[in-house]
Tab-separated table of C-alpha atoms and ligand atoms in Angstrom:
chain	number	residue	atom	x	y	z
A	1	ASP	CA	0.131	-0.167	0.119
A	2	GLY	CA	0.865	3.691	-0.507
A	3	PRO	CA	2.329	5.700	2.497
A	4	ILE	CA	-0.188	8.492	4.113
A	5	ILE	CA	-0.251	11.584	3.832
A	6	TYR	CA	-0.028	13.593	6.732
A	7	ALA	CA	-1.276	17.074	6.110
A	8	ILE	CA	-0.439	20.033	8.058
A	9	THR	CA	-2.670	22.918	8.806
A	10	PRO	CA	-2.124	25.898	10.822
A	11	THR	CA	-5.117	28.066	11.165
A	12	PHE	CA	-6.574	30.844	13.336
A	13	THR	CA	-10.213	32.347	13.594
A	14	ARG	CA	-10.882	34.550	11.493
A	15	PRO	CA	-13.976	35.574	9.215
A	16	VAL	CA	-12.784	33.911	6.695
A	17	GLN	CA	-11.676	30.663	7.996
A	18	LYS	CA	-15.249	28.279	7.778
A	19	ALA	CA	-14.952	28.885	4.624
A	20	GLU	CA	-11.122	27.850	4.526
A	21	LEU	CA	-11.093	24.703	5.721
A	22	THR	CA	-14.383	23.755	4.213
A	23	ARG	CA	-12.270	24.537	0.868
A	24	LEU	CA	-9.940	22.618	1.887
A	25	SER	CA	-11.437	19.312	3.579
A	26	GLN	CA	-13.395	19.197	0.414
A	27	THR	CA	-10.516	18.937	-2.179
A	28	PHE	CA	-8.947	16.833	1.096
A	29	LEU	CA	-11.821	14.399	0.506
A	30	LEU	CA	-10.357	13.296	-2.886
A	31	VAL	CA	-7.176	11.832	-1.775
A	32	PRO	CA	-7.437	8.733	-0.485
A	33	ASN	CA	-4.176	7.284	2.875
A	34	PHE	CA	-5.249	11.129	3.802
A	35	HIS	CA	-4.284	12.146	7.184
A	36	TRP	CA	-5.336	15.644	8.610
A	37	ILE	CA	-3.528	17.455	11.192
A	38	VAL	CA	-5.299	20.367	11.869
A	39	VAL	CA	-3.115	22.765	14.062
A	40	GLU	CA	-5.544	26.005	15.685
A	41	ASP	CA	-3.200	28.851	17.105
A	42	SER	CA	-5.875	29.883	20.270
A	43	PRO	CA	-5.307	28.637	23.387
A	44	LYS	CA	-8.486	26.104	23.351
A	45	LYS	CA	-10.128	23.417	20.967
A	46	THR	CA	-13.099	26.124	19.211
A	47	PRO	CA	-15.794	24.707	18.630
A	48	LEU	CA	-16.003	25.942	14.838
A	49	VAL	CA	-13.191	23.826	13.950
A	50	VAL	CA	-14.649	21.018	16.465
A	51	ASN	CA	-17.443	20.598	14.813
A	52	LEU	CA	-16.366	21.125	10.738
A	53	LEU	CA	-13.307	18.552	11.383
A	54	ALA	CA	-15.613	16.132	13.158
A	55	SER	CA	-18.518	16.334	10.311
A	56	SER	CA	-15.947	16.538	7.379
A	57	GLY	CA	-15.458	12.652	6.190
A	58	LEU	CA	-12.203	12.810	6.840
A	59	THR	CA	-9.198	11.204	8.849
A	60	TYR	CA	-7.781	13.804	11.516
A	61	THR	CA	-5.917	14.710	14.289
A	62	HIS	CA	-7.132	18.414	16.093
A	63	ILE	CA	-4.624	20.013	18.253
A	64	ASN	CA	-4.192	23.502	19.767
A	65	ALA	CA	-1.030	25.752	20.299
A	66	PRO	CA	-1.175	28.903	20.387
A	67	THR	CA	1.253	31.496	19.059
A	68	PRO	CA	3.449	32.852	22.245
A	69	PRO	CA	1.831	36.558	22.446
A	70	HIS	CA	5.925	38.314	21.787
A	71	TYR	CA	5.785	36.887	18.193
A	72	LYS	CA	1.689	37.301	17.187
A	73	LEU	CA	1.010	39.784	14.691
A	74	GLY	CA	-0.955	43.127	15.542
A	75	LYS	CA	-4.223	43.642	13.648
A	76	ASN	CA	-2.650	46.369	11.418
A	77	ASP	CA	1.045	44.551	11.439
A	78	PRO	CA	2.138	43.334	7.955
A	79	ASN	CA	2.310	39.900	7.640
A	80	TRP	CA	6.223	39.405	6.725
A	81	LYS	CA	6.263	40.985	10.390
A	82	LYS	CA	6.612	37.777	11.806
A	83	PRO	CA	6.520	33.772	11.094
A	84	ARG	CA	3.184	32.609	10.982
A	85	GLY	CA	2.772	28.877	11.412
A	86	VAL	CA	5.986	28.148	13.628
A	87	GLU	CA	3.938	27.358	17.113
A	88	GLN	CA	1.803	24.672	14.754
A	89	ARG	CA	3.960	23.615	12.117
A	90	ASN	CA	6.218	22.482	15.257
A	91	ALA	CA	3.129	21.302	17.787
A	92	ALA	CA	2.609	19.217	15.136
A	93	LEU	CA	6.137	17.657	14.303
A	94	ARG	CA	5.734	16.503	18.050
A	95	TRP	CA	2.303	14.513	17.635
A	96	ILE	CA	4.104	13.113	14.577
A	97	ARG	CA	7.033	11.833	16.363
A	98	ASN	CA	4.846	10.827	19.977
A	99	ASN	CA	2.388	8.869	17.973
A	100	LEU	CA	4.287	7.814	14.679
A	101	ASN	CA	6.874	5.290	14.505
A	102	GLU	CA	9.177	3.290	11.458
A	103	SER	CA	6.599	1.255	10.868
A	104	HIS	CA	4.230	3.636	9.796
A	105	ASN	CA	4.778	4.368	5.638
A	106	GLY	CA	4.129	8.540	5.349
A	107	VAL	CA	4.516	11.581	3.833
A	108	ILE	CA	4.362	15.386	5.606
A	109	TYR	CA	3.483	17.969	3.596
A	110	PHE	CA	2.660	21.851	4.977
A	111	ALA	CA	-0.590	22.678	3.696
A	112	ASP	CA	-1.964	26.506	4.088
A	113	ASP	CA	-5.449	26.528	4.839
A	114	ASP	CA	-5.390	29.711	2.492
A	115	ASN	CA	-3.483	27.912	-0.394
A	116	THR	CA	-5.543	26.124	-3.139
A	117	TYR	CA	-4.945	22.539	-4.138
A	118	SER	CA	-5.057	19.778	-6.839
A	119	ARG	CA	-5.697	16.645	-6.135
A	120	GLN	CA	-2.535	15.927	-8.601
A	121	LEU	CA	-0.709	17.249	-6.342
A	122	PHE	CA	-0.928	14.478	-3.357
A	123	GLN	CA	-0.158	11.789	-6.337
A	124	GLU	CA	3.093	13.309	-6.192
A	125	ILE	CA	3.332	13.416	-2.420
A	126	THR	CA	3.089	10.031	-2.665
A	127	LYS	CA	6.275	9.674	-4.211
A	128	VAL	CA	8.764	11.463	-2.172
A	129	LYS	CA	10.744	8.386	-1.124
A	130	ARG	CA	13.653	11.338	1.489
A	131	VAL	CA	12.487	15.458	0.253
A	132	GLY	CA	10.609	15.912	-2.781
A	133	VAL	CA	10.072	19.242	-4.118
A	134	TRP	CA	8.118	20.807	-6.964
A	135	PRO	CA	6.561	24.044	-8.214
A	136	VAL	CA	4.118	26.338	-6.100
A	137	GLY	CA	2.267	29.367	-8.924
A	138	LEU	CA	1.412	32.377	-7.733
A	139	VAL	CA	4.447	33.098	-4.896
A	140	GLY	CA	7.588	34.723	-5.149
A	141	GLY	CA	6.775	37.463	-7.367
A	142	LEU	CA	6.585	35.338	-10.077
A	143	MET	CA	3.553	33.100	-11.525
A	144	VAL	CA	5.292	30.337	-10.584
A	145	GLU	CA	8.336	29.405	-8.249
A	146	ARG	CA	10.167	26.632	-9.555
A	147	PRO	CA	13.150	23.818	-9.035
A	148	ILE	CA	14.684	23.234	-11.640
A	149	CYS	CA	15.302	19.310	-12.569
A	150	GLU	CA	17.289	17.296	-14.760
A	151	LYS	CA	14.010	15.391	-16.530
A	152	MET	CA	15.687	12.102	-16.853
A	153	THR	CA	16.592	11.468	-12.943
A	154	ASN	CA	14.749	14.198	-11.251
A	155	LYS	CA	17.535	15.699	-9.925
A	156	VAL	CA	17.641	19.123	-9.011
A	157	THR	CA	20.278	21.377	-10.636
A	158	GLY	CA	18.885	25.044	-8.662
A	159	PHE	CA	16.196	27.385	-8.361
A	160	ASN	CA	13.700	29.734	-10.769
A	161	ALA	CA	13.149	32.121	-7.358
A	162	VAL	CA	14.151	36.069	-7.903
A	163	TRP	CA	12.900	37.092	-4.148
A	164	LYS	CA	15.757	36.331	-2.061
A	165	PRO	CA	17.398	33.723	-3.997
A	166	ASP	CA	20.288	33.865	-1.833
A	167	ARG	CA	18.395	31.661	0.337
A	168	PRO	CA	19.664	27.802	1.206
A	169	PHE	CA	16.548	26.506	0.160
A	170	PRO	CA	14.727	29.499	-1.998
A	171	ILE	CA	10.348	27.926	-2.343
A	172	ASP	CA	7.714	27.905	-0.651
A	173	MET	CA	6.498	26.304	2.703
A	174	ALA	CA	3.856	24.216	-0.327
A	175	GLY	CA	6.523	23.430	-2.653
A	176	PHE	CA	8.387	20.603	-0.768
A	177	GLY	CA	7.383	16.857	1.380
A	178	ILE	CA	8.759	15.197	3.576
A	179	ASN	CA	9.085	11.670	4.470
A	180	LEU	CA	7.853	10.439	8.011
A	181	LYS	CA	11.098	7.893	8.353
A	182	VAL	CA	13.423	11.695	7.824
A	183	ILE	CA	11.412	13.243	10.413
A	184	LEU	CA	11.695	10.866	12.178
A	185	GLU	CA	15.309	10.550	12.151
A	186	LYS	CA	16.350	14.131	12.254
A	187	LYS	CA	14.145	14.304	15.317
A	188	ASP	CA	15.222	17.182	16.416
A	189	ALA	CA	14.279	19.315	12.776
A	190	LEU	CA	11.891	21.938	13.824
A	191	PHE	CA	10.943	25.816	12.598
A	192	ALA	CA	12.490	28.634	14.167
A	193	TYR	CA	11.258	31.925	15.556
A	194	ASP	CA	14.376	34.317	14.878
A	195	ILE	CA	15.194	33.725	11.566
A	196	GLN	CA	14.518	36.147	8.218
A	197	SER	CA	11.237	36.298	7.090
A	198	GLY	CA	10.974	34.039	4.085
A	199	PHE	CA	13.665	31.803	5.723
A	200	GLN	CA	11.096	29.109	7.285
A	201	GLU	CA	11.248	27.061	4.501
A	202	SER	CA	14.688	26.409	4.608
A	203	GLU	CA	15.139	26.725	8.334
A	204	ILE	CA	13.244	22.922	8.512
A	205	LEU	CA	15.248	21.699	5.270
A	206	LYS	CA	18.415	22.089	5.792
A	207	GLN	CA	17.947	20.408	9.308
A	208	VAL	CA	16.585	17.429	6.912
A	209	THR	CA	18.773	17.375	3.726
A	210	ARG	CA	20.693	19.205	0.820
A	211	ARG	CA	19.645	20.771	-2.184
A	212	ASP	CA	21.434	17.575	-4.172
A	213	GLU	CA	19.202	15.621	-2.354
A	214	LEU	CA	16.169	16.894	-3.680
A	215	GLU	CA	13.394	14.927	-5.584
A	216	GLY	CA	11.972	17.107	-8.353
A	217	LEU	CA	8.784	16.216	-8.678
A	218	ALA	CA	5.181	16.855	-11.152
A	219	ASP	CA	7.023	15.519	-14.189
A	220	GLY	CA	10.260	16.883	-13.670
A	221	CYS	CA	9.177	20.409	-12.395
A	222	SER	CA	7.010	20.850	-15.092
A	223	LYS	CA	3.615	21.148	-13.514
A	224	VAL	CA	2.380	22.852	-11.280
A	225	TYR	CA	-0.431	21.331	-8.601
A	226	VAL	CA	-0.700	23.948	-6.391
A	227	TRP	CA	-1.087	27.782	-5.944
A	228	HIS	CA	-0.450	30.689	-2.724
A	229	THR	CA	-3.890	32.457	-3.717
A	230	ARG	CA	-3.946	34.830	-0.455
A	231	THR	CA	-7.553	35.527	0.177
A	232	GLN	CA	-8.630	39.048	1.014
A	233	PRO	CA	-9.992	39.671	4.083
A	234	PRO	CA	-13.298	40.387	3.611
A	235	VAL	CA	-15.109	43.806	4.118
A	236	LEU	CA	-17.601	43.534	7.667
A	237	ASN	CA	-18.735	47.194	7.512
A	238	THR	CA	-22.428	46.383	7.670
A	239	GLU	CA	-21.837	43.439	10.470
A	240	GLN	CA	-20.167	45.711	12.105
A	241	ILE	CA	-22.704	48.073	12.889
A	242	LEU	CA	-25.859	44.964	13.289
A	243	THR	CA	-23.125	43.882	16.401
A	244	LYS	CA	-23.850	47.690	17.623
A	245	ARG	CA	-27.972	47.090	17.944
A	246	GLY	CA	-27.102	43.694	18.897
A	247	LYS	CA	-28.336	41.406	15.620
A	248	SER	CA	-24.952	40.192	14.818
A	249	SER	CA	-25.255	37.331	12.533
A	250	ASN	CA	-22.769	34.558	13.237
A	251	VAL	CA	-22.467	31.113	10.384
B	301	UDP	N1	-1.632	31.172	10.965
B	301	UDP	C1	-1.931	31.210	11.909
B	301	UDP	N2	-1.725	31.868	12.960
B	301	UDP	C2	-1.375	33.567	12.537
B	301	UDP	C3	-1.335	33.838	11.041
B	301	UDP	C4	-1.479	32.844	10.364
B	301	UDP	O1	-2.361	30.188	12.482
B	301	UDP	O2	-1.832	34.231	13.793
B	301	UDP	C5	-1.827	30.138	9.665
B	301	UDP	C6	-2.210	30.367	8.309
B	301	UDP	O3	-3.915	30.366	8.781
B	301	UDP	C7	-1.605	29.461	7.415
B	301	UDP	C8	-0.963	29.380	7.932
B	301	UDP	O4	-0.109	30.453	9.247
B	301	UDP	O5	-2.392	28.086	6.865
B	301	UDP	C9	0.538	30.743	7.079
B	301	UDP	O6	-0.329	32.048	7.236
B	301	UDP	P1	-0.709	32.949	5.938
B	301	UDP	O7	-1.352	31.973	4.772
B	301	UDP	O8	-1.408	33.919	6.435
B	301	UDP	O9	0.969	33.453	5.013
B	301	UDP	P2	1.475	33.403	3.541
B	301	UDP	O10	0.618	32.527	3.054
B	301	UDP	O11	1.143	34.644	3.798
B	301	UDP	O12	3.229	33.465	4.047
B	302	MN	MN1	-1.262	31.589	2.905
């Protein structure tokens, strides 16, 4: 049998959260052998996520791991100011190391809640022997940020990144998967707070692999199966007026 895909999704309370998680859960239902690890950035598990997961039809693990206040983004902070998802992804890696072992066949994937995933992505993820990489659309100022691969061997010879191209691994969080055995072997590999913005991917990858070991997937890194979409916060000014009148509708 093929590996189980363990997809780690940090998520936090905001107006679009239910929409994001609904879209994701219904994509993930199309994926065989899938285990969703949802990590809420909150001091408690919220009813919204508890209920959404319970009725999703997916195999899942629900964790909460609040970002320490010092690292939390302020309401009007630009999002590059603080790392996002660090506490949550690390909590998921700890869960994996405490609950899975060498007898499990799996691949770990970091699936942020606002991206767009093709079902074909998950076929590629199942091919990851140690660390696999592939293109990501709509990121780094490019239509597609991609590893450059040798078609015959799937060896990665470079990257097309223009944004911070000197990163050790200039790819997005959505652009790689790590086999469970690597996560268990490199048992201390985690994300970190006090590093340059844009270096989270490099931070984890440099602890588990080298550039010359990467497996270039998605047809020699020529296909785009995941997009770094970002959801615009909705305008809810009328809601605020209704709330003041005590008439807010929660859906
Ligand atoms: N996230 C979180 N807490 C926050 C901000 C973000 O858990 O305070 C999650 C978010 O839901 C997403 C991931 O962290 O799954 C990455 O955040 P975001 O998509 O905002 O990052 P970007 O795409 O801008 O790099
Ligand atoms: Mn995002």
